[in-house]
Amino acid sequence: MNEPDPDTLNQLVGKMLGDLGGAFSVPTVRIGMRLGLFNSLHSDGPATAAELAGRLGLAERYVREWAMAQTVNGYIQFAPATEQFSLSPEQAMVFAIKDSPVYLEGAFELAAAMIEGEPKVEQGFRTGEGVAWGESAGCLFCAVGAFFRPGYVNGIVQAWLPALNGMMPRLKAGAKIADVGCGVGFSTLVMAEAFPNSQFIGYDFHEPSIEQATAHAAAHGLSDRVSFKTAPAKQIAETDFDLITMFDCLHDMGDPRGCAEHMRQLLKEDGSWMIVEPIAGNSPGENIGNPVSRLYYNASTMICVPTSLAQEVGEAVGAQAGQEKLTQLLTGAGFGSVRRATEGPFNMVLEARL
């Protein structure tokens, strides 16, 4: 075996220290989110550890250690002269402003859910079997919904739907939309609030997600034109949709090809299918060195591939399939045209038409 190069080793160890610092921050950030520590620094202003603890009725010694942990993480600010902690505007966008495009509470929740699901996924490595959606962690589906919500709030209406050919006038006038794989309903409700003349049906095969989605619709006063139904994608019976949407879920399906064939039967002849998928290159080599791909490959190992393998067919496309493979899948199912309508830092938006 070759001797390790000291400089290369030092670089790797330095990288690992940074990575482990981020990993160690997951529980402390989650605590800060749940207890309102970040929110208080944002909404109520700078505070010493004692002041911050007093605002929230928490134990000062815990808060002081937490605040120093977040300071060395680079997640909050510390002024030694006054011993006050604070959030910069940029930090507030990540840790306190829920509708910010870079609000990352869901990412920390997702990391914790992946750790919780580790034993079941490890068993899958040994047996080749899948881990059904919702079974790997207590509320994986909640974490996934929270992770994707900021992107949906800031992307669907502003950029993604307008990129579809001729769809915006139809949505404004009154269209019929199916949101397949809707999860807890964030994507469906974002569209419904923007287009009050249209009717929306959200479908998901996971009943607890549909229960939450139905509750969300009621809380937003949208139950009159938004409904949620528990159904696998290939068993949806209703037809004549102007638009079908799928947000970050086609690659999770056990039989995405069969699903695509079924979607073709549900669309109007002049309708569109909008498929939002994690952004990726067309070959594995294109994704190396990309921090977004790093997130998605790890999440795909722990969530997406096990979920697909637990279903019929179990194709396990993975979260980094890339446009070329997805296009082949869609055209093979009978769609006449597939194009990348637009993209963002985390997603690509494909439009498939008959």
Short mmCIF file of C-alpha atoms in Angstrom, two decimals:
data_model
loop_
_atom_site.label_atom_id
_atom_site.label_comp_id
_atom_site.label_asym_id
_atom_site.label_seq_id
_atom_site.Cartn_x
_atom_site.Cartn_y
_atom_site.Cartn_z
CA MET A 1 0.00 0.00 0.00
CA ASN A 2 1.25 3.49 -0.85
CA GLU A 3 2.20 5.78 2.01
CA PRO A 4 -0.31 8.59 2.66
CA ASP A 5 0.69 12.05 1.50
CA PRO A 6 0.80 14.34 4.58
CA ASP A 7 -0.61 17.38 2.77
CA THR A 8 -3.46 15.39 1.23
CA LEU A 9 -4.18 13.82 4.60
CA ASN A 10 -4.26 17.22 6.33
CA GLN A 11 -6.67 18.53 3.70
CA LEU A 12 -8.95 15.54 4.18
CA VAL A 13 -8.88 15.84 7.96
CA GLY A 14 -9.63 19.55 7.69
CA LYS A 15 -12.58 18.80 5.44
CA MET A 16 -13.80 16.13 7.83
CA LEU A 17 -13.63 18.51 10.79
CA GLY A 18 -15.82 20.94 8.88
CA ASP A 19 -18.26 18.21 7.90
CA LEU A 20 -18.46 16.83 11.42
CA GLY A 21 -18.98 20.32 12.83
CA GLY A 22 -22.01 20.60 10.58
CA ALA A 23 -23.24 17.17 11.62
CA PHE A 24 -22.80 17.98 15.31
CA SER A 25 -24.86 21.15 14.80
CA VAL A 26 -28.00 19.25 13.76
CA PRO A 27 -29.40 18.61 17.27
CA THR A 28 -28.51 22.06 18.60
CA VAL A 29 -30.07 23.82 15.61
CA ARG A 30 -33.23 21.73 15.93
CA ILE A 31 -33.47 22.66 19.62
CA GLY A 32 -32.97 26.32 18.76
CA MET A 33 -35.72 26.14 16.15
CA ARG A 34 -38.22 24.37 18.40
CA LEU A 35 -37.61 26.58 21.43
CA GLY A 36 -37.77 29.83 19.46
CA LEU A 37 -34.18 30.93 20.13
CA PHE A 38 -33.43 31.94 16.55
CA ASN A 39 -36.84 33.57 16.19
CA SER A 40 -36.38 35.63 19.35
CA LEU A 41 -33.02 36.98 18.17
CA HIS A 42 -34.67 37.93 14.89
CA SER A 43 -37.95 39.39 16.13
CA ASP A 44 -36.92 40.78 19.53
CA GLY A 45 -33.36 41.82 18.72
CA PRO A 46 -29.92 41.17 20.22
CA ALA A 47 -29.66 39.71 23.69
CA THR A 48 -27.20 38.34 26.19
CA ALA A 49 -27.61 34.68 27.06
CA ALA A 50 -29.38 35.64 30.26
CA GLU A 51 -31.73 38.01 28.44
CA LEU A 52 -32.48 35.44 25.74
CA ALA A 53 -33.19 32.78 28.36
CA GLY A 54 -35.44 35.21 30.26
CA ARG A 55 -37.47 36.03 27.16
CA LEU A 56 -38.30 32.38 26.59
CA GLY A 57 -38.39 31.05 30.14
CA LEU A 58 -35.38 28.79 29.57
CA ALA A 59 -32.36 27.84 31.67
CA GLU A 60 -29.59 30.40 31.15
CA ARG A 61 -26.69 27.94 31.34
CA TYR A 62 -28.10 25.85 28.52
CA VAL A 63 -28.86 28.94 26.44
CA ARG A 64 -25.34 30.32 26.92
CA GLU A 65 -23.71 27.12 25.69
CA TRP A 66 -26.18 26.85 22.81
CA ALA A 67 -25.52 30.44 21.76
CA MET A 68 -21.76 29.93 21.73
CA ALA A 69 -22.22 26.74 19.72
CA GLN A 70 -24.22 28.66 17.11
CA THR A 71 -21.65 31.46 17.13
CA VAL A 72 -18.77 29.12 16.32
CA ASN A 73 -21.04 27.41 13.78
CA GLY A 74 -21.33 30.80 12.09
CA TYR A 75 -25.11 30.71 12.50
CA ILE A 76 -25.47 33.72 14.85
CA GLN A 77 -23.35 36.76 15.77
CA PHE A 78 -21.61 37.56 19.07
CA ALA A 79 -20.39 40.98 20.26
CA PRO A 80 -17.73 40.43 22.98
CA ALA A 81 -17.99 44.02 24.25
CA THR A 82 -21.67 43.67 25.17
CA GLU A 83 -21.86 39.85 25.32
CA GLN A 84 -24.93 40.08 23.12
CA PHE A 85 -25.94 37.55 20.50
CA SER A 86 -27.77 38.52 17.31
CA LEU A 87 -28.82 37.39 13.85
CA SER A 88 -27.55 39.08 10.70
CA PRO A 89 -30.10 39.63 7.90
CA GLU A 90 -28.55 36.73 6.00
CA GLN A 91 -28.66 34.40 9.00
CA ALA A 92 -32.28 35.36 9.60
CA MET A 93 -33.16 34.19 6.08
CA VAL A 94 -31.75 30.75 6.86
CA PHE A 95 -32.90 30.31 10.47
CA ALA A 96 -35.88 32.59 11.18
CA ILE A 97 -37.84 33.76 8.12
CA LYS A 98 -40.06 30.83 7.20
CA ASP A 99 -40.97 32.06 3.71
CA SER A 100 -37.38 32.83 2.76
CA PRO A 101 -36.17 30.79 -0.24
CA VAL A 102 -33.23 29.60 1.86
CA TYR A 103 -35.02 28.83 5.13
CA LEU A 104 -33.45 25.51 6.15
CA GLU A 105 -35.29 24.21 9.19
CA GLY A 106 -36.57 21.32 7.10
CA ALA A 107 -33.04 20.35 6.08
CA PHE A 108 -32.01 19.86 9.70
CA GLU A 109 -35.20 17.90 10.40
CA LEU A 110 -34.50 15.75 7.36
CA ALA A 111 -30.96 15.02 8.54
CA ALA A 112 -32.31 13.85 11.88
CA ALA A 113 -34.94 11.68 10.19
CA MET A 114 -32.26 10.01 8.09
CA ILE A 115 -30.28 9.16 11.22
CA GLU A 116 -33.44 7.76 12.81
CA GLY A 117 -34.02 5.57 9.76
CA GLU A 118 -30.45 4.31 9.58
CA PRO A 119 -31.04 0.81 11.09
CA LYS A 120 -33.83 -0.01 8.62
CA VAL A 121 -31.86 1.23 5.62
CA GLU A 122 -28.80 -0.70 6.77
CA GLN A 123 -30.91 -3.84 6.82
CA GLY A 124 -31.93 -3.03 3.26
CA PHE A 125 -28.27 -3.05 2.26
CA ARG A 126 -28.08 -6.63 3.55
CA THR A 127 -31.32 -7.94 2.04
CA GLY A 128 -31.97 -5.75 -0.99
CA GLU A 129 -35.43 -4.99 0.32
CA GLY A 130 -36.89 -1.51 0.51
CA VAL A 131 -38.12 0.63 3.37
CA ALA A 132 -41.67 1.85 2.85
CA TRP A 133 -42.36 5.57 2.83
CA GLY A 134 -43.19 6.76 6.32
CA GLU A 135 -41.71 3.70 8.04
CA SER A 136 -38.05 4.66 8.32
CA ALA A 137 -38.59 7.53 10.77
CA GLY A 138 -41.35 8.91 12.96
CA CYS A 139 -42.19 11.86 10.74
CA LEU A 140 -40.01 11.62 7.67
CA PHE A 141 -42.89 12.88 5.54
CA CYS A 142 -43.17 15.99 7.77
CA ALA A 143 -39.44 16.70 7.39
CA VAL A 144 -39.55 16.23 3.60
CA GLY A 145 -42.50 18.60 3.35
CA ALA A 146 -40.73 21.22 5.45
CA PHE A 147 -37.52 20.83 3.43
CA PHE A 148 -39.19 21.49 0.07
CA ARG A 149 -41.73 24.11 1.21
CA PRO A 150 -39.47 27.21 0.85
CA GLY A 151 -38.66 26.27 -2.74
CA TYR A 152 -42.32 25.77 -3.55
CA VAL A 153 -43.38 29.05 -1.92
CA ASN A 154 -40.76 30.97 -3.88
CA GLY A 155 -40.73 29.03 -7.15
CA ILE A 156 -44.01 27.47 -8.24
CA VAL A 157 -46.07 30.57 -8.99
CA GLN A 158 -43.20 32.97 -9.63
CA ALA A 159 -41.16 30.92 -12.11
CA TRP A 160 -42.16 27.31 -12.64
CA LEU A 161 -45.76 27.55 -13.81
CA PRO A 162 -45.07 30.64 -15.98
CA ALA A 163 -42.41 28.60 -17.80
CA LEU A 164 -45.06 26.15 -19.08
CA ASN A 165 -46.40 26.83 -22.57
CA GLY A 166 -49.71 28.67 -22.37
CA MET A 167 -50.65 27.44 -18.92
CA MET A 168 -50.92 30.67 -16.93
CA PRO A 169 -54.03 32.02 -18.76
CA ARG A 170 -55.76 28.67 -18.26
CA LEU A 171 -54.98 28.63 -14.55
CA LYS A 172 -56.24 32.17 -14.13
CA ALA A 173 -59.44 31.49 -16.06
CA GLY A 174 -60.17 28.21 -14.30
CA ALA A 175 -58.45 24.88 -14.84
CA LYS A 176 -58.51 21.39 -13.38
CA ILE A 177 -55.24 20.34 -11.76
CA ALA A 178 -53.99 17.10 -10.22
CA ASP A 179 -51.03 17.35 -7.86
CA VAL A 180 -49.75 13.77 -7.76
CA GLY A 181 -47.51 12.79 -4.87
CA CYS A 182 -48.67 15.89 -3.03
CA GLY A 183 -47.39 14.85 0.40
CA VAL A 184 -48.72 17.13 3.13
CA GLY A 185 -50.15 19.49 0.51
CA PHE A 186 -47.80 22.49 0.50
CA SER A 187 -47.41 22.51 -3.27
CA THR A 188 -51.15 22.09 -3.88
CA LEU A 189 -52.11 24.90 -1.55
CA VAL A 190 -49.51 27.29 -2.95
CA MET A 191 -51.09 26.87 -6.39
CA ALA A 192 -54.66 27.02 -5.09
CA GLU A 193 -54.06 30.31 -3.30
CA ALA A 194 -52.61 31.84 -6.46
CA PHE A 195 -55.37 30.68 -8.81
CA PRO A 196 -58.78 31.05 -7.12
CA ASN A 197 -60.76 30.10 -10.24
CA SER A 198 -59.13 26.67 -10.59
CA GLN A 199 -59.91 23.34 -8.94
CA PHE A 200 -57.17 21.21 -7.37
CA ILE A 201 -57.00 17.57 -6.31
CA GLY A 202 -53.96 16.34 -4.43
CA TYR A 203 -53.15 12.63 -4.52
CA ASP A 204 -50.72 10.66 -2.39
CA PHE A 205 -50.41 6.98 -1.48
CA HIS A 206 -49.50 7.84 2.13
CA GLU A 207 -52.66 8.28 4.20
CA PRO A 208 -51.08 10.23 7.11
CA SER A 209 -49.79 12.79 4.58
CA ILE A 210 -53.28 13.16 3.10
CA GLU A 211 -54.71 13.66 6.57
CA GLN A 212 -52.29 16.52 7.20
CA ALA A 213 -52.92 17.99 3.75
CA THR A 214 -56.68 17.98 4.35
CA ALA A 215 -56.16 19.76 7.66
CA HIS A 216 -53.92 22.34 5.98
CA ALA A 217 -56.58 23.02 3.33
CA ALA A 218 -59.21 23.58 6.00
CA ALA A 219 -56.92 25.88 7.96
CA HIS A 220 -56.35 27.98 4.83
CA GLY A 221 -60.07 28.10 4.00
CA LEU A 222 -59.53 26.28 0.69
CA SER A 223 -61.59 23.13 1.20
CA ASP A 224 -64.25 24.34 -1.25
CA ARG A 225 -61.94 23.94 -4.26
CA VAL A 226 -59.08 21.80 -2.97
CA SER A 227 -59.48 18.15 -2.07
CA PHE A 228 -56.97 15.49 -1.12
CA LYS A 229 -57.32 11.78 -1.81
CA THR A 230 -55.32 8.74 -0.79
CA ALA A 231 -54.41 6.89 -4.00
CA PRO A 232 -51.30 5.46 -5.66
CA ALA A 233 -50.45 7.34 -8.84
CA LYS A 234 -51.40 4.43 -11.12
CA GLN A 235 -54.82 4.08 -9.49
CA ILE A 236 -56.07 7.64 -9.99
CA ALA A 237 -59.42 7.31 -11.75
CA GLU A 238 -60.36 10.93 -12.51
CA THR A 239 -59.39 12.26 -15.95
CA ASP A 240 -59.45 15.37 -18.17
CA PHE A 241 -56.87 17.38 -16.25
CA ASP A 242 -55.52 20.57 -17.80
CA LEU A 243 -52.38 20.22 -15.71
CA ILE A 244 -50.74 17.45 -13.73
CA THR A 245 -47.93 18.36 -11.37
CA MET A 246 -45.40 16.16 -9.61
CA PHE A 247 -43.00 17.78 -7.19
CA ASP A 248 -39.86 15.84 -6.26
CA CYS A 249 -41.58 12.46 -6.26
CA LEU A 250 -41.41 10.70 -9.65
CA HIS A 251 -37.99 9.25 -8.83
CA ASP A 252 -39.39 7.87 -5.53
CA MET A 253 -41.99 5.74 -7.28
CA GLY A 254 -41.52 2.03 -7.67
CA ASP A 255 -42.84 2.05 -11.22
CA PRO A 256 -42.23 5.52 -12.66
CA ARG A 257 -42.69 4.23 -16.23
CA GLY A 258 -46.08 2.76 -15.44
CA CYS A 259 -46.95 5.97 -13.63
CA ALA A 260 -45.98 8.03 -16.67
CA GLU A 261 -48.16 5.86 -18.91
CA HIS A 262 -51.08 6.41 -16.55
CA MET A 263 -50.53 10.18 -16.41
CA ARG A 264 -50.84 10.22 -20.21
CA GLN A 265 -54.34 8.78 -19.85
CA LEU A 266 -55.37 11.42 -17.31
CA LEU A 267 -54.38 14.53 -19.29
CA LYS A 268 -56.46 16.46 -21.75
CA GLU A 269 -55.03 16.34 -25.27
CA ASP A 270 -53.72 19.89 -24.92
CA GLY A 271 -52.72 19.53 -21.26
CA SER A 272 -49.29 19.66 -19.63
CA TRP A 273 -47.50 17.52 -17.09
CA MET A 274 -45.04 19.49 -14.98
CA ILE A 275 -42.40 17.27 -13.39
CA VAL A 276 -40.17 18.96 -10.81
CA GLU A 277 -37.13 16.84 -10.01
CA PRO A 278 -33.85 17.38 -8.16
CA ILE A 279 -31.37 19.04 -10.47
CA ALA A 280 -28.57 16.77 -11.68
CA GLY A 281 -26.22 16.14 -14.56
CA ASN A 282 -26.82 13.34 -17.01
CA SER A 283 -23.89 11.25 -15.80
CA PRO A 284 -22.53 10.59 -12.30
CA GLY A 285 -19.27 12.31 -13.13
CA GLU A 286 -21.10 15.60 -13.75
CA ASN A 287 -22.40 15.58 -10.18
CA ILE A 288 -19.07 15.16 -8.40
CA GLY A 289 -18.01 18.27 -6.50
CA ASN A 290 -21.50 19.73 -6.54
CA PRO A 291 -22.74 20.46 -2.99
CA VAL A 292 -26.36 20.08 -4.08
CA SER A 293 -25.66 16.65 -5.53
CA ARG A 294 -23.90 15.75 -2.31
CA LEU A 295 -27.11 16.43 -0.39
CA TYR A 296 -29.27 14.60 -2.88
CA TYR A 297 -27.10 11.49 -3.23
CA ASN A 298 -27.04 11.04 0.55
CA ALA A 299 -30.79 11.64 0.83
CA SER A 300 -31.38 9.30 -2.09
CA THR A 301 -29.40 6.54 -0.38
CA MET A 302 -31.39 6.89 2.84
CA ILE A 303 -34.85 7.77 1.49
CA CYS A 304 -35.49 7.69 -2.26
CA VAL A 305 -33.95 4.36 -3.25
CA PRO A 306 -35.34 2.48 -0.20
CA THR A 307 -38.80 3.97 -0.84
CA SER A 308 -38.82 2.85 -4.48
CA LEU A 309 -37.51 -0.61 -3.65
CA ALA A 310 -40.39 -1.10 -1.21
CA GLN A 311 -42.94 -0.70 -4.04
CA GLU A 312 -43.91 -2.80 -7.03
CA VAL A 313 -41.24 -2.95 -9.77
CA GLY A 314 -38.79 -1.04 -7.56
CA GLU A 315 -36.92 0.68 -10.37
CA ALA A 316 -35.12 2.95 -7.87
CA VAL A 317 -34.34 5.77 -10.32
CA GLY A 318 -32.75 7.81 -7.52
CA ALA A 319 -32.73 11.52 -6.85
CA GLN A 320 -29.87 12.21 -9.29
CA ALA A 321 -31.25 10.55 -12.39
CA GLY A 322 -30.70 13.58 -14.64
CA GLN A 323 -32.79 15.01 -17.46
CA GLU A 324 -31.67 12.58 -20.15
CA LYS A 325 -32.81 9.47 -18.27
CA LEU A 326 -36.06 11.08 -17.19
CA THR A 327 -36.77 12.21 -20.75
CA GLN A 328 -36.25 8.67 -22.04
CA LEU A 329 -38.66 7.43 -19.38
CA LEU A 330 -41.31 9.99 -20.35
CA THR A 331 -41.05 9.60 -24.11
CA GLY A 332 -41.07 5.82 -23.67
CA ALA A 333 -44.41 6.23 -21.93
CA GLY A 334 -45.85 7.97 -24.99
CA PHE A 335 -45.26 11.67 -24.41
CA GLY A 336 -44.48 13.43 -27.66
CA SER A 337 -42.32 16.22 -26.26
CA VAL A 338 -40.30 16.77 -23.11
CA ARG A 339 -38.34 19.92 -22.41
CA ARG A 340 -36.65 21.64 -19.50
CA ALA A 341 -38.94 24.58 -18.94
CA THR A 342 -36.78 26.21 -16.27
CA GLU A 343 -34.49 25.39 -13.36
CA GLY A 344 -33.31 26.64 -10.01
CA PRO A 345 -30.40 25.85 -7.69
CA PHE A 346 -32.11 22.71 -6.33
CA ASN A 347 -34.59 21.65 -9.02
CA MET A 348 -35.18 21.28 -12.72
CA VAL A 349 -38.68 21.71 -14.13
CA LEU A 350 -39.63 19.48 -17.05
CA GLU A 351 -42.75 19.91 -19.17
CA ALA A 352 -44.17 16.82 -20.87
CA ARG A 353 -46.92 17.10 -23.46
CA LEU A 354 -48.79 14.61 -25.59
#
